[in-house]
């Protein structure tokens, strides 16, 4: 895999514990997150909430503006562990294809017109496994859980957008 790929899916959840929903486009807000997602933080200039939504298990963790996971990792989980994860059940915002996300940790990258910075690998947590009927997901996603990123320059994300090192 390279550091150039595409967005295959966009998912948001309006609040902690709510099911994710698939959307075709999302507005990415610098330093805040995806509009309509549980991790979209208050606007520091006005203290207004974006869509009045704030919250999530990792809301206080720096770099939770955006989370990404590779389609190839999900395919490997199905192949190696016989666990099929439906779109969005992984609770990451963007599902990518053709890009090695682990290589973007600490790097700037562009998704469509949005500029991001990889902050840390998004290792699986017990929260995810507690909310799925399928056991073994946490173990299956170790080192395949994706990437947490900070949004540096906002814009609109659309399924099919290119993702590449900036």
Coordinates of C-alpha atoms in Angstrom, one line a residue:
X1 CA 0.0 0.0 0.0
X2 CA 1.0 3.6 -0.6
X3 CA 0.2 6.9 1.0
X4 CA -2.3 7.7 -1.7
X5 CA -5.8 6.3 -1.6
X6 CA -9.5 7.1 -1.7
X7 CA -12.3 7.6 0.8
X8 CA -14.8 4.6 0.5
X9 CA -17.2 5.6 3.3
X10 CA -18.0 8.4 5.7
X11 CA -19.8 7.7 9.0
X12 CA -20.9 9.9 11.9
X13 CA -22.8 9.3 15.1
X14 CA -24.7 12.2 16.7
X15 CA -23.9 11.2 20.3
X16 CA -22.0 8.6 22.3
X17 CA -23.4 5.2 21.9
X18 CA -25.7 6.1 19.0
X19 CA -25.4 4.0 15.8
X20 CA -23.3 5.5 13.1
X21 CA -24.9 6.6 9.9
X22 CA -23.4 6.6 6.4
X23 CA -23.3 9.9 4.6
X24 CA -21.9 10.9 1.2
X25 CA -20.5 14.3 2.2
X26 CA -19.4 15.8 5.5
X27 CA -18.2 19.3 6.5
X28 CA -14.9 19.0 8.3
X29 CA -14.3 21.8 10.7
X30 CA -10.7 22.7 11.6
X31 CA -9.8 21.8 15.2
X32 CA -13.3 20.5 15.8
X33 CA -14.4 17.5 13.8
X34 CA -17.1 16.4 11.3
X35 CA -20.3 18.4 11.5
X36 CA -23.0 16.2 13.1
X37 CA -20.5 13.8 14.7
X38 CA -20.3 13.2 18.5
X39 CA -16.7 14.4 18.5
X40 CA -17.3 17.8 16.8
X41 CA -16.1 20.2 19.5
X42 CA -17.4 23.6 20.5
X43 CA -16.3 26.6 18.4
X44 CA -13.5 28.2 20.6
X45 CA -14.4 31.6 19.2
X46 CA -18.1 31.5 20.1
X47 CA -18.4 28.5 22.4
X48 CA -21.2 27.4 20.2
X49 CA -21.7 23.7 19.6
X50 CA -21.7 22.4 16.1
X51 CA -25.2 21.0 15.8
X52 CA -25.3 20.9 19.6
X53 CA -23.3 17.7 19.6
X54 CA -20.3 17.0 21.8
X55 CA -19.3 13.7 23.4
X56 CA -17.8 10.3 22.9
X57 CA -15.5 8.0 24.8
X58 CA -12.4 9.9 23.6
X59 CA -13.8 13.4 23.5
X60 CA -11.0 14.7 25.8
X61 CA -8.2 13.1 23.7
X62 CA -6.3 15.5 21.5
X63 CA -6.5 14.5 17.9
X64 CA -10.0 13.0 17.9
X65 CA -11.3 15.4 15.2
X66 CA -11.3 12.6 12.7
X67 CA -10.7 8.8 12.8
X68 CA -9.9 6.7 9.8
X69 CA -9.7 2.9 9.1
X70 CA -8.5 1.0 6.0
X71 CA -10.8 -1.2 4.0
X72 CA -7.9 -3.6 3.7
X73 CA -7.7 -3.9 7.5
X74 CA -11.4 -4.8 7.6
X75 CA -10.9 -7.4 4.9
X76 CA -8.0 -8.9 6.8
X77 CA -10.1 -9.1 10.0
X78 CA -12.7 -11.1 8.0
X79 CA -10.1 -13.3 6.4
X80 CA -7.9 -13.9 9.5
X81 CA -10.6 -14.0 12.2
X82 CA -13.8 -14.8 10.3
X83 CA -15.3 -11.5 11.6
X84 CA -17.2 -9.5 9.1
X85 CA -17.7 -5.9 10.3
X86 CA -20.6 -4.1 8.6
X87 CA -19.9 -0.6 7.3
X88 CA -19.6 2.0 10.1
X89 CA -19.8 -0.6 13.0
X90 CA -16.0 0.1 13.5
X91 CA -17.1 3.6 14.7
X92 CA -14.4 5.3 12.6
X93 CA -15.4 8.4 10.5
X94 CA -13.6 7.6 7.3
X95 CA -13.1 4.2 5.6
X96 CA -10.2 4.4 3.2
X97 CA -8.8 2.3 0.4
X98 CA -5.3 2.0 -1.0
X99 CA -3.5 3.9 1.7
X100 CA -1.3 2.7 4.6
X101 CA -2.7 4.8 7.5
X102 CA -0.1 3.7 10.0
X103 CA 2.5 5.5 7.8
X104 CA 0.5 8.8 8.3
X105 CA 1.0 8.9 12.0
X106 CA 2.8 12.2 12.7
X107 CA 2.4 13.3 9.0
X108 CA 0.3 15.9 7.3
X109 CA -2.1 14.6 4.6
X110 CA -4.9 15.9 2.5
X111 CA -8.4 14.3 2.0
X112 CA -10.0 16.1 -0.8
X113 CA -9.6 19.8 0.2
X114 CA -9.2 19.0 3.9
X115 CA -5.7 19.1 5.5
X116 CA -5.1 16.8 8.4
X117 CA -2.3 15.6 10.6
X118 CA -2.0 12.1 11.9
X119 CA -1.9 12.2 15.7
X120 CA -1.7 8.6 16.8
X121 CA -2.7 5.1 15.8
X122 CA -6.3 4.3 16.7
X123 CA -5.9 1.0 18.6
X124 CA -9.2 -0.8 19.3
X125 CA -10.8 -0.4 22.7
X126 CA -13.1 -2.5 24.9
X127 CA -15.9 0.0 24.2
X128 CA -16.2 -1.2 20.6
X129 CA -16.3 -4.9 21.6
X130 CA -18.9 -4.3 24.3
X131 CA -21.2 -2.9 21.7
X132 CA -20.9 -5.7 19.2
X133 CA -22.4 -9.1 19.3
X134 CA -19.3 -10.6 17.7
X135 CA -16.5 -11.4 20.2
X136 CA -12.8 -11.1 19.4
X137 CA -13.0 -7.8 17.5
X138 CA -10.6 -6.0 19.8
X139 CA -7.9 -8.6 19.3
X140 CA -8.6 -8.7 15.5
X141 CA -8.1 -5.0 15.1
X142 CA -4.8 -4.6 17.1
X143 CA -2.4 -2.6 14.9
X144 CA -5.2 -2.4 12.3
X145 CA -7.5 0.0 14.1
X146 CA -6.7 3.0 12.0
X147 CA -5.6 6.5 12.7
X148 CA -6.7 9.5 14.8
X149 CA -6.2 12.8 13.1
X150 CA -6.4 16.5 13.8
X151 CA -8.2 18.7 11.1
X152 CA -5.9 21.6 10.3
X153 CA -7.8 23.1 7.4
X154 CA -11.5 22.4 7.0
X155 CA -13.6 21.8 4.0
X156 CA -16.1 19.3 2.5
X157 CA -15.3 15.6 2.4
X158 CA -17.0 13.4 -0.2
X159 CA -16.9 9.6 -0.7
X160 CA -14.4 9.1 -3.5
X161 CA -12.1 11.9 -2.5
X162 CA -8.4 11.3 -2.8
X163 CA -6.3 10.9 0.3
X164 CA -2.6 11.7 -0.1
X165 CA 0.4 12.8 1.9
X166 CA 0.5 16.6 2.0

